[in-house]
Coordinates of C-alpha atoms in Angstrom, one line a residue:
Chain A
M1 CA -19.4 3.1 95.5
S2 CA -23.4 3.0 95.1
K3 CA -24.3 2.3 91.6
Q4 CA -26.9 4.6 89.2
F5 CA -29.0 3.6 86.8
Q6 CA -31.3 5.7 84.4
F7 CA -34.3 4.2 82.8
K8 CA -36.9 5.4 80.3
L9 CA -40.5 4.8 81.7
V10 CA -43.6 5.1 79.6
L11 CA -47.1 5.4 81.2
L12 CA -49.9 4.1 79.0
G13 CA -53.5 3.6 79.5
E14 CA -57.3 4.7 78.5
S15 CA -57.9 8.9 78.8
A16 CA -58.9 9.7 82.6
V17 CA -57.7 6.8 84.5
G18 CA -55.4 9.0 86.2
K19 CA -51.9 8.5 84.6
S20 CA -50.8 12.1 85.0
S21 CA -51.8 12.2 88.8
L22 CA -50.1 9.2 89.3
V23 CA -47.1 10.9 88.1
L24 CA -47.7 14.1 89.7
R25 CA -48.0 12.1 93.0
F26 CA -44.9 10.2 92.4
V27 CA -42.8 13.2 91.0
K28 CA -43.9 15.7 93.4
D29 CA -46.1 14.2 95.9
Q30 CA -49.1 16.5 94.7
F31 CA -52.5 15.9 93.7
D32 CA -54.9 18.2 91.9
D33 CA -58.7 17.5 91.5
Y34 CA -59.0 18.9 88.4
R35 CA -56.3 18.6 85.7
E36 CA -56.6 19.4 82.2
S37 CA -56.2 16.5 79.7
T38 CA -52.5 15.6 78.6
I39 CA -51.8 16.7 75.1
G40 CA -49.2 14.4 73.3
A41 CA -46.9 13.4 76.1
A42 CA -45.4 15.3 79.0
F43 CA -42.0 14.3 80.2
L44 CA -40.6 14.4 83.7
T45 CA -38.0 12.9 85.9
Q46 CA -37.6 11.5 89.1
T47 CA -34.9 9.5 90.9
V48 CA -35.6 6.8 93.7
T49 CA -32.9 5.3 96.0
L50 CA -33.2 1.6 96.9
E51 CA -32.3 0.1 100.3
D52 CA -28.8 -1.1 98.9
Q53 CA -28.2 3.0 97.9
T54 CA -28.5 2.4 94.5
T55 CA -30.0 5.2 92.8
V56 CA -32.5 4.8 89.5
K57 CA -33.3 8.0 88.0
F58 CA -36.7 7.5 85.6
E59 CA -37.1 9.6 82.6
I60 CA -40.8 9.7 82.5
W61 CA -42.9 9.7 79.4
D62 CA -46.8 10.7 80.4
T63 CA -48.7 9.9 77.3
A64 CA -52.0 11.2 76.3
G65 CA -54.9 8.6 76.6
Q66 CA -57.3 10.0 73.8
E67 CA -57.8 7.7 71.1
R68 CA -55.9 10.2 68.6
Y69 CA -52.7 10.0 70.2
K70 CA -52.8 6.3 69.8
S71 CA -50.6 6.0 66.8
L72 CA -48.2 8.1 68.5
A73 CA -47.3 5.4 71.4
P74 CA -44.7 3.4 69.4
M75 CA -42.5 6.6 69.8
Y76 CA -42.6 6.3 73.4
Y77 CA -42.5 2.6 74.0
R78 CA -39.9 1.6 71.5
N79 CA -37.0 2.5 73.8
A80 CA -38.7 2.3 77.0
N81 CA -37.1 -0.1 79.7
C82 CA -40.4 -0.2 81.7
A83 CA -44.1 0.8 81.1
V84 CA -46.6 1.4 83.8
V85 CA -50.2 0.5 82.1
V86 CA -53.0 2.2 84.2
Y87 CA -56.5 1.5 84.8
D88 CA -59.2 2.7 86.6
I89 CA -60.8 0.3 89.1
T90 CA -64.2 1.8 89.1
Q91 CA -64.2 1.3 85.1
T92 CA -64.2 -2.4 83.6
A93 CA -63.6 -0.9 80.1
S94 CA -60.5 0.5 81.1
L95 CA -58.9 -2.7 82.1
E96 CA -59.6 -4.1 78.9
K97 CA -57.9 -1.0 77.2
A98 CA -54.9 -1.8 79.6
K99 CA -54.6 -5.3 78.4
T100 CA -54.8 -4.1 74.9
W101 CA -51.8 -1.7 75.5
I102 CA -49.8 -4.8 77.4
R103 CA -50.3 -7.0 74.4
E104 CA -48.9 -4.2 72.0
L105 CA -46.1 -3.9 74.3
Q106 CA -45.8 -7.9 74.3
R107 CA -45.6 -7.5 70.6
Q108 CA -43.7 -4.6 69.8
A109 CA -41.6 -3.3 72.5
D110 CA -38.1 -4.1 73.3
P111 CA -38.6 -7.9 75.0
S112 CA -36.8 -7.1 78.3
I113 CA -39.4 -4.3 79.0
V114 CA -40.7 -4.3 82.6
I115 CA -44.3 -4.0 82.7
A116 CA -46.4 -2.8 85.6
L117 CA -50.2 -3.1 85.5
C118 CA -51.7 -0.4 87.6
G119 CA -55.2 0.0 89.3
N120 CA -55.4 3.5 90.3
K121 CA -58.2 5.3 92.1
L122 CA -58.3 2.9 95.0
D123 CA -59.9 5.9 96.9
L124 CA -63.1 5.1 95.3
S125 CA -63.0 1.5 96.1
A126 CA -66.6 1.7 97.2
R127 CA -67.4 2.2 93.4
R128 CA -64.9 -0.9 92.5
Q129 CA -65.7 -2.8 89.3
V130 CA -62.5 -4.5 88.7
T131 CA -61.6 -7.0 91.6
E132 CA -58.3 -7.6 92.8
E133 CA -58.5 -10.9 92.2
E134 CA -59.0 -10.7 88.6
A135 CA -56.6 -8.2 87.8
S136 CA -54.0 -10.0 89.6
K137 CA -54.6 -13.2 88.3
Y138 CA -54.1 -11.6 84.5
A139 CA -50.8 -9.7 85.7
D140 CA -49.7 -13.4 87.2
E141 CA -50.2 -15.0 83.8
E142 CA -48.9 -12.6 82.0
G143 CA -46.0 -11.9 84.1
L144 CA -46.5 -8.4 85.1
L145 CA -46.1 -6.3 88.4
W146 CA -49.4 -5.7 89.6
S147 CA -50.6 -3.0 92.3
E148 CA -53.5 -0.7 93.3
T149 CA -52.9 2.8 93.9
S150 CA -54.4 5.9 94.7
A151 CA -52.9 9.0 93.3
K152 CA -55.1 11.1 95.3
T153 CA -54.1 9.7 98.8
G154 CA -50.8 8.6 97.6
E155 CA -51.2 5.0 98.7
G156 CA -49.1 2.6 96.8
V157 CA -47.2 5.0 94.4
N158 CA -43.9 5.0 95.7
A159 CA -44.4 1.1 96.0
I160 CA -44.8 0.5 92.5
F161 CA -42.5 2.7 91.0
N162 CA -39.7 1.1 93.3
A163 CA -40.9 -2.4 92.7
I164 CA -39.9 -1.5 88.7
A165 CA -36.9 0.2 90.3
K166 CA -36.1 -3.3 92.0
K167 CA -36.7 -5.5 89.0
L168 CA -35.3 -3.2 86.3
P169 CA -31.2 -3.4 86.7
L170 CA -31.6 -7.0 87.1
T171 CA -33.3 -7.5 83.6
A172 CA -32.4 -4.5 81.6
P173 CA -29.7 -4.7 79.4
P174 CA -26.1 -3.3 81.0
S175 CA -26.2 -0.5 78.2
A176 CA -29.2 1.0 80.1
R177 CA -27.0 2.0 82.8
G178 CA -25.8 5.7 83.7
A179 CA -24.6 8.3 81.1
R180 CA -24.7 6.0 78.1
A181 CA -28.3 5.5 78.5
A182 CA -28.7 9.3 78.4
A183 CA -26.5 9.8 75.4
P184 CA -28.6 11.4 72.5
G185 CA -29.0 10.0 69.1
T186 CA -29.8 6.4 70.1
T187 CA -33.4 7.0 68.6
R188 CA -32.3 6.8 65.0
Q189 CA -35.7 6.8 63.0
N190 CA -37.9 9.5 62.0
V191 CA -41.3 9.1 62.6
D192 CA -43.9 10.1 59.8
L193 CA -46.9 11.1 61.6
N194 CA -49.3 10.3 58.8
R195 CA -48.2 7.0 58.7
Q196 CA -50.1 4.2 60.7
P197 CA -47.6 2.4 62.9
T198 CA -46.9 -1.2 61.3
A199 CA -46.3 -4.2 63.5
R200 CA -42.3 -4.5 63.7
G201 CA -40.8 -6.2 66.7
G202 CA -37.5 -6.4 65.3
E203 CA -36.4 -3.0 65.6
A204 CA -37.0 -2.2 69.3
C205 CA -33.6 -1.3 70.8
N206 CA -30.0 -0.7 69.2
C207 CA -28.2 0.6 72.4
Chain B
M1 CA -78.3 23.4 65.2
G2 CA -81.1 21.7 63.2
I3 CA -82.3 25.5 62.0
V4 CA -78.6 26.3 61.5
Q5 CA -78.1 23.2 59.0
A6 CA -81.7 23.9 57.4
L7 CA -80.5 27.6 56.7
L8 CA -77.1 26.6 55.5
S9 CA -78.6 24.4 53.4
V10 CA -81.1 26.5 51.7
F11 CA -78.4 28.9 50.4
L12 CA -76.4 26.1 49.4
D13 CA -78.9 24.4 47.0
D14 CA -78.9 27.9 45.4
G15 CA -75.2 27.8 44.8
D16 CA -75.0 30.8 47.3
K17 CA -73.5 31.2 50.8
L18 CA -75.3 32.6 53.9
R19 CA -72.8 35.0 55.3
C20 CA -74.5 36.6 57.9
I21 CA -77.8 37.4 59.7
N22 CA -78.6 41.0 61.5
A23 CA -81.8 40.9 64.2
G24 CA -81.1 44.1 65.7
R25 CA -77.8 44.2 67.9
L26 CA -77.8 40.5 67.3
R27 CA -75.4 39.2 64.6
I28 CA -75.2 35.9 63.6
T29 CA -72.4 35.3 61.4
F30 CA -71.4 32.0 59.4
L31 CA -68.1 30.5 58.1
L32 CA -68.0 27.7 55.7
R33 CA -64.8 25.7 55.7
S34 CA -65.9 22.5 54.5
P35 CA -66.8 19.9 55.9
L36 CA -67.2 22.2 59.0
Y37 CA -69.6 25.3 59.6
Y38 CA -68.7 27.6 62.0
V39 CA -71.5 30.2 63.4
C40 CA -71.2 32.9 65.9
A41 CA -74.0 34.9 67.6
S42 CA -72.4 38.3 68.7
S43 CA -74.0 41.8 70.3
W44 CA -70.6 43.3 70.5
G45 CA -71.1 45.5 67.3
E46 CA -67.9 44.7 65.6
P47 CA -67.6 44.7 62.0
E48 CA -68.5 41.4 60.5
S49 CA -65.0 41.0 59.0
V50 CA -64.0 40.7 62.5
T51 CA -66.2 37.8 63.4
R52 CA -65.3 36.2 60.4
S53 CA -61.6 36.2 61.2
H54 CA -62.5 34.9 64.8
L55 CA -63.9 31.9 63.2
E56 CA -61.3 31.7 60.9
Y57 CA -58.7 31.6 63.7
L58 CA -61.1 28.9 65.5
H59 CA -61.1 27.0 62.3
L60 CA -57.4 27.1 62.3
Q61 CA -56.8 26.1 65.7
I62 CA -59.0 23.1 65.3
L63 CA -56.7 22.0 62.2
S64 CA -53.7 22.3 64.5
I65 CA -55.3 19.4 66.4
V66 CA -56.8 17.3 63.8
T67 CA -55.2 18.3 60.3
A68 CA -57.2 19.4 57.3
S69 CA -56.7 15.9 55.8
Q70 CA -57.8 14.2 58.9
L71 CA -60.6 15.9 59.0
R72 CA -61.8 15.6 55.4
R73 CA -61.1 11.6 55.6
I74 CA -62.9 11.3 58.6
F75 CA -66.1 13.4 57.2
E76 CA -65.8 11.2 53.9
R77 CA -66.4 7.9 55.6
R78 CA -68.8 9.2 58.0
T79 CA -71.1 12.6 57.6
N80 CA -72.5 12.4 60.9
F81 CA -69.1 12.1 62.6
D82 CA -69.3 13.8 66.1
L83 CA -66.2 15.8 65.7
R84 CA -66.4 16.1 69.5
R85 CA -64.9 12.6 69.8
L86 CA -61.9 13.8 68.0
L87 CA -61.3 17.2 69.9
D88 CA -61.9 15.3 73.5
G89 CA -59.3 16.7 76.1
S90 CA -58.4 19.6 73.6
E91 CA -61.1 21.8 74.5
P92 CA -58.7 24.3 76.7
F93 CA -57.2 25.2 73.3
L94 CA -60.3 26.3 71.8
F95 CA -61.5 28.2 75.2
S96 CA -58.3 30.1 75.7
L97 CA -58.1 31.2 71.8
L98 CA -61.7 32.5 72.1
G99 CA -60.4 34.7 75.4
R100 CA -57.3 35.8 73.5
M101 CA -59.2 36.9 70.4
E102 CA -61.4 39.4 72.3
L103 CA -58.6 41.6 72.7
D104 CA -55.5 40.5 70.7
L105 CA -54.9 43.3 68.3
A106 CA -52.1 41.6 66.4
M107 CA -54.4 38.7 65.7
A108 CA -56.7 41.3 64.4
T109 CA -54.2 43.2 62.2
S110 CA -52.6 39.6 60.9
S111 CA -49.2 40.4 62.4
L112 CA -47.1 39.7 65.5
N113 CA -46.6 41.5 68.5
C114 CA -43.1 40.6 70.0
L115 CA -42.0 41.6 73.3
Q116 CA -40.5 44.5 73.5
L117 CA -36.5 44.2 74.5
D118 CA -33.4 45.3 74.3
Q119 CA -31.6 44.9 71.1
S120 CA -28.4 43.2 72.2
L121 CA -30.1 40.7 74.9
R122 CA -32.5 39.9 72.1
V123 CA -29.8 39.2 69.6
R124 CA -27.6 37.3 72.0
I125 CA -30.5 35.0 73.2
A126 CA -31.4 34.3 69.4
E127 CA -27.8 33.4 68.7
A128 CA -27.8 31.1 71.3
L129 CA -31.1 29.5 70.0
V130 CA -29.6 28.6 66.1
P131 CA -29.8 24.9 66.1
T132 CA -26.7 22.7 65.6
S133 CA -26.3 20.5 62.5
K134 CA -27.3 17.5 64.7
M135 CA -31.0 18.9 64.6
K136 CA -32.0 17.9 61.4
D137 CA -35.7 18.5 60.7
T138 CA -35.8 21.4 63.0
L139 CA -38.3 23.7 61.5
Y140 CA -38.5 26.5 64.0
I141 CA -37.1 27.7 67.6
I142 CA -39.4 30.4 69.4
L143 CA -39.0 32.1 72.3
V144 CA -42.0 33.3 74.2
A145 CA -42.8 35.2 77.3
R146 CA -46.0 36.7 78.6
G147 CA -47.7 35.2 75.4
Q148 CA -45.4 37.1 73.0
V149 CA -42.6 36.2 71.1
I150 CA -39.2 37.0 72.2
T151 CA -37.6 35.7 69.1
L152 CA -37.8 33.1 66.4
V153 CA -35.1 31.3 64.6
R154 CA -36.1 29.8 61.3
P155 CA -34.5 27.9 58.2
K156 CA -33.5 30.2 55.4
K157 CA -35.8 28.6 52.9
H158 CA -39.3 29.3 54.8
S159 CA -40.5 32.1 56.7
I160 CA -43.6 31.7 59.4
H161 CA -47.0 32.8 58.7
P162 CA -48.3 35.2 61.8
A163 CA -51.3 32.9 61.9
D164 CA -49.2 29.8 62.5
I165 CA -47.5 31.8 65.2
H166 CA -50.7 32.7 66.9
I167 CA -52.0 29.6 66.9
L168 CA -48.6 28.1 68.2
V169 CA -48.6 30.6 71.3
N170 CA -52.2 29.8 72.1
T171 CA -51.3 26.3 72.4
V172 CA -48.2 27.0 74.2
Y173 CA -50.3 29.1 76.8
S174 CA -53.3 27.1 77.0
P175 CA -53.9 25.6 80.4
S176 CA -53.1 22.1 79.2
I177 CA -49.5 23.0 78.5
V178 CA -48.6 26.0 80.6
N179 CA -49.9 24.7 83.8
S180 CA -48.6 21.0 83.4
P181 CA -46.1 20.1 86.2
A182 CA -44.1 18.3 83.3
S183 CA -40.6 19.9 82.8
A184 CA -41.2 19.4 79.1
S185 CA -44.0 18.6 76.6
W186 CA -43.9 17.0 73.4
I187 CA -47.2 17.4 71.2
P188 CA -48.1 17.1 67.5
V189 CA -49.2 19.9 66.2
C190 CA -50.5 21.0 62.7
L191 CA -49.3 24.3 61.4
P192 CA -52.1 24.9 59.1
K193 CA -50.3 27.8 57.0
F194 CA -47.1 25.7 56.6
N195 CA -49.0 22.4 56.0
P196 CA -52.5 21.6 56.6
A197 CA -52.1 18.0 55.9
G198 CA -49.6 17.0 58.2
F199 CA -48.5 17.3 61.8
V200 CA -45.1 18.4 63.0
N201 CA -43.7 18.0 66.6
A202 CA -43.6 20.8 69.0
Y203 CA -41.0 20.4 72.1
I204 CA -42.4 22.9 74.6
T205 CA -40.7 23.7 77.9
F206 CA -40.8 26.4 80.4
L207 CA -37.4 27.7 81.6
H208 CA -38.7 29.8 84.2
R209 CA -39.9 27.3 86.8
P210 CA -42.1 27.9 89.4
D211 CA -41.2 28.1 93.5
A212 CA -37.6 29.0 93.7
D213 CA -37.2 31.0 90.9
Q214 CA -40.0 33.0 91.4
K215 CA -39.3 33.9 94.8
Y216 CA -35.8 35.1 94.2
Y217 CA -37.2 37.6 91.2
Q218 CA -40.0 38.7 93.4
R219 CA -37.5 39.1 96.5
T220 CA -35.0 41.2 94.5
T221 CA -37.0 43.7 93.2
P222 CA -38.0 45.5 96.4
E223 CA -34.9 44.9 98.5
N224 CA -32.2 45.9 96.0
N225 CA -31.2 48.4 98.4
E226 CA -31.0 46.6 101.5
S227 CA -28.0 45.1 102.7
A228 CA -27.0 41.6 101.9
D229 CA -27.3 40.2 105.5
T230 CA -31.2 41.5 106.0
T231 CA -32.2 40.0 102.5
G232 CA -31.6 36.5 103.9
A233 CA -33.6 37.1 107.1
S234 CA -36.7 38.5 105.0
H235 CA -36.3 35.5 102.8
V236 CA -37.2 33.3 105.4
A237 CA -40.0 35.5 106.6
E238 CA -41.8 35.5 103.1
N239 CA -41.7 32.1 102.5
S240 CA -44.0 31.6 105.5
Q241 CA -46.7 33.7 104.2
G242 CA -49.3 32.7 102.5
A243 CA -49.6 35.9 100.7
T244 CA -46.5 35.3 99.2
S245 CA -46.9 32.5 97.7
R246 CA -50.4 33.7 96.0
H247 CA -48.4 36.6 94.7
T248 CA -45.8 34.0 93.4
T249 CA -48.4 32.0 91.8
R250 CA -49.4 35.1 89.7
L251 CA -45.9 35.7 88.7
V252 CA -45.3 32.3 87.3
E253 CA -48.0 33.2 84.6
D254 CA -47.0 36.3 83.8
S255 CA -43.2 35.5 83.4
G256 CA -43.3 32.1 82.1
I257 CA -40.5 32.0 79.5
G258 CA -41.3 29.4 77.2
L259 CA -38.6 27.8 74.8
V260 CA -40.7 26.0 71.7
C261 CA -38.8 23.8 69.0
I262 CA -40.8 22.5 66.0
S263 CA -39.4 19.5 64.4
G264 CA -40.5 17.6 61.3
G265 CA -38.9 14.6 62.8
G266 CA -39.6 12.4 65.7
E267 CA -36.2 12.5 67.3
F268 CA -37.2 13.9 70.9
E269 CA -34.3 12.7 72.9
T270 CA -32.0 14.6 70.3
V271 CA -34.4 17.7 70.7
R272 CA -34.6 17.1 74.2
A273 CA -30.8 17.2 74.8
W274 CA -30.2 20.3 72.6
C275 CA -32.8 22.2 74.2
D276 CA -31.5 21.3 77.8
I277 CA -27.8 22.5 76.5
V278 CA -29.3 25.8 75.2
T279 CA -31.3 26.3 78.5
Q280 CA -27.8 25.8 80.3
K281 CA -26.3 28.1 77.8
L282 CA -28.6 30.9 78.7
N283 CA -28.5 30.4 82.3
D284 CA -24.9 30.4 82.4
D285 CA -24.1 33.7 80.2
G286 CA -27.0 35.7 82.1
S287 CA -29.6 36.2 79.6
L288 CA -32.2 34.3 81.1
D289 CA -31.8 36.2 84.1
A290 CA -31.5 39.6 82.3
L291 CA -34.7 38.4 80.6
A292 CA -36.3 37.3 83.6
R293 CA -35.5 40.5 85.4
A294 CA -36.9 42.3 82.2
V295 CA -40.2 40.6 81.8
D296 CA -40.7 40.9 85.7
S297 CA -39.8 44.6 86.3
G298 CA -42.2 45.6 83.5
K299 CA -39.5 46.7 81.2
T300 CA -41.0 44.8 78.4
S301 CA -44.1 47.1 78.1
Y302 CA -44.8 50.6 77.9
F303 CA -47.5 53.2 78.4
A304 CA -48.7 56.0 75.9
S305 CA -48.1 58.5 78.6
Q306 CA -44.7 57.8 78.7
L307 CA -44.6 59.1 74.9
G308 CA -45.2 62.5 76.2
I309 CA -47.6 63.3 73.4
P310 CA -50.6 65.7 74.5
G311 CA -53.8 63.9 74.3
L312 CA -52.6 60.6 73.1
R313 CA -54.4 58.0 75.1
H314 CA -53.5 54.8 73.1
F315 CA -52.2 53.5 69.6
V316 CA -51.5 50.7 67.5
Y317 CA -48.5 50.9 65.0
K318 CA -48.0 48.4 62.3
S319 CA -44.9 48.2 60.6
R320 CA -46.1 46.6 57.2
S321 CA -42.5 45.5 56.3
H322 CA -41.9 43.4 59.8
V323 CA -45.5 42.4 59.6
Q324 CA -45.4 43.5 63.5
I325 CA -47.7 45.7 65.5
T326 CA -46.4 47.7 68.5
L327 CA -48.8 49.3 71.0
P328 CA -48.6 50.4 74.7
A329 CA -50.1 48.6 77.7
F330 CA -53.7 49.9 78.3
E331 CA -54.1 52.4 81.1
E332 CA -56.8 54.9 82.4
P333 CA -59.4 55.0 81.1
Y334 CA -58.9 52.1 79.2
D335 CA -57.8 49.6 82.1
T336 CA -61.0 47.9 82.6
L337 CA -62.4 44.9 80.9
D338 CA -65.5 46.7 79.4
A339 CA -63.4 49.8 78.5
K340 CA -60.6 47.5 76.5
R341 CA -63.5 45.8 74.8
R342 CA -65.0 48.9 73.7
I343 CA -61.7 50.5 72.3
V344 CA -60.8 47.5 70.5
T345 CA -64.0 47.2 68.8
L346 CA -63.3 50.7 67.9
Y347 CA -59.9 49.8 66.5
Q348 CA -61.5 46.8 64.5
T349 CA -64.0 49.4 63.0
V350 CA -61.5 51.7 61.9
H351 CA -59.2 48.9 60.6
D352 CA -62.1 47.4 58.8
A353 CA -63.3 50.4 57.2
I354 CA -59.6 51.3 56.1
H355 CA -58.9 47.8 54.6
A356 CA -62.5 47.9 53.1
K357 CA -63.2 44.5 54.6
S358 CA -67.0 44.4 54.9
G359 CA -67.8 45.4 51.3
Q360 CA -67.2 49.0 51.5
T361 CA -66.6 50.6 48.1
G362 CA -63.0 51.1 48.4
N363 CA -60.1 51.4 50.5
L364 CA -59.4 54.5 52.9
K365 CA -56.2 56.2 53.6
L366 CA -57.3 57.7 56.6
Q367 CA -60.5 57.3 58.8
C368 CA -61.2 59.4 61.7
I369 CA -64.1 58.7 64.4
R370 CA -65.5 60.8 67.1
T371 CA -67.1 59.3 69.9
E372 CA -68.1 61.2 73.0
K373 CA -65.0 59.6 74.8
E374 CA -62.4 59.8 72.4
I375 CA -61.4 60.2 68.9
V376 CA -59.9 57.2 67.0
M377 CA -58.3 57.3 64.0
G378 CA -56.9 55.1 61.3
W379 CA -54.0 55.9 59.3
I380 CA -52.4 53.8 56.2
T381 CA -49.1 54.6 54.3
Q382 CA -46.7 52.8 52.4
P383 CA -44.4 51.6 55.1
F384 CA -46.9 51.5 58.2
E385 CA -50.6 51.6 59.6
L386 CA -51.3 53.8 62.5
Y387 CA -54.3 53.6 64.8
V388 CA -54.4 56.4 67.4
V389 CA -57.0 56.9 70.3
L390 CA -57.0 60.6 71.5
S391 CA -58.8 63.2 74.1
P392 CA -62.2 64.0 72.4
R393 CA -61.4 67.6 72.5
L394 CA -58.2 67.6 70.7
P395 CA -58.3 69.9 67.6
K396 CA -57.9 68.2 63.9
A397 CA -54.3 69.8 63.6
A398 CA -53.4 68.5 67.2
V399 CA -54.7 64.7 65.9
I400 CA -52.4 64.9 63.0
N401 CA -49.4 66.1 64.9
A402 CA -49.8 63.4 67.3
A403 CA -50.0 60.9 64.7
N404 CA -46.9 62.2 63.5
A405 CA -45.3 62.4 67.0
V406 CA -46.1 58.4 67.7
T407 CA -44.6 57.6 64.2
R408 CA -41.1 59.4 65.2
W409 CA -41.3 57.8 68.6
V410 CA -41.7 54.2 67.0
K411 CA -39.2 55.1 64.8
K412 CA -36.7 56.0 67.3
E413 CA -37.6 52.9 69.5
E414 CA -37.8 50.3 66.6
G415 CA -34.7 48.5 67.7
Q416 CA -36.4 47.2 70.9
L417 CA -40.0 47.3 69.7
F418 CA -39.7 45.0 66.4
L419 CA -37.9 41.5 66.1
R420 CA -35.4 42.3 63.5
D421 CA -32.7 40.2 61.9
A422 CA -33.5 37.2 63.7
P423 CA -30.7 34.5 62.6
V424 CA -31.9 32.0 60.1
F425 CA -30.1 28.4 59.5

């Protein structure tokens, strides 16, 4: 009997680093040279099958990177089992932003959350500003998955989601498995959109 | 920019407001919505009130992105704040609004233009959209197609302002959302007429996905009469043609059926689960299929020529009690963009005169404009406003007869032209 898992994944990172392109490559194996900015958050799903026939269904929230949506992020990562934090290898500042997201996740998301750091736009490596060493060293120190991808060529995209899938069932709580995780109503708190999010680590997951 | 600032402040110092500057054919119109100034330069010759209302809609669209209170706070803190930073990424909303306003007569008449649809189908769909008790904090459920509202389910205690619907529909159909490959979007949006100070959440999903669905509808229309086995064969052939897929792409835009759920709360999983159930229900009982067929086969619009009224070319009928309009699709000689613009401007001119919107001395009951190419008449009564475009050769008596004939026709077809008795919860 093959096992089935269902996980919530959130994408975070500065605007224009290629979060939506990364998801589009992963979910539909497509790439658009021109994409409008994501507004709010976009929802997509994709299922991957691992070597041992385990299937992992990702419910993906692709969040907007613009500053004005920053306060909404907790709504998405609060119940997430995994997060992909994306930076652009041609923009040093985008790695700094990624580190800020990672710190926020480590403080406020579920402690068991699997975090992957992803350096996108590998096809533009001629204009690279972030070295592999720098990023991988940081990822090692923080215990993150790390890899570089190109949503444009597809390089590394499936690999990073597969790596997450492999790491997930082992570390995520058993209740994230199958139908129970899909049951609605696990998010119980209304969000007051005018309120600034306050730092509260303790309320992450009640599954 | 500097000149505009200087001009505005000269007038503000005198406790006055600069409304517009006329320079030959060019008119520069100003709208002050503190802390923002809106300026439009136009040489279309539309009434000043029309430009003003366009700027007002632009303001509402901006509020939908940043809220009035956010805006105020930011400019209180920093008077020289560059608003572009805050609007970054939402430019498509503004561009699509500008495009929409040019020709949208529902926006021009502050009303709603619903999709023409068989009454029983509309009712059946609306009933499926009534939220369950689990869906607390639900504000509105709206189903849209072709940029028009199909039905709208709302709480008993409040209705929705047409301007909020226009802003919402524009948001849903802006490329950021409608072209998104995602299965759903969840966006914070401020409905300025509902509450300019805060955001609500909009869950937006297109029930009609590209590819398979679209090919199916495109295929069935011309091939309905063929036997079943040849249908299968030609399907394969069509799939391999580039031309077909281009055609399909166009259809996607046209017949995209969007489900929008506005919630005051943040429980997107609940909303998503409910929307999935509703979609399934609409699929299972065939309503979605019937709706898609109606949209696709052109049954959701009509032409003035179908009314069989001599000399009638086009009209706009506003039911004042429903706050809704109905109008035929533009056809010859108004099927080119320039002609459409010209006739829309004529409608706006008559609408402006009847309602005395640009400082005229008083409201009118009836106004008739005769150009070289047509007669445009506006007529306002207690239950309706009617604007008709007729052949220029028509005698006066025939103009009145045509107007009366249009109102009779609308009365007869009311059931499918207007959204009436949508369920409340």
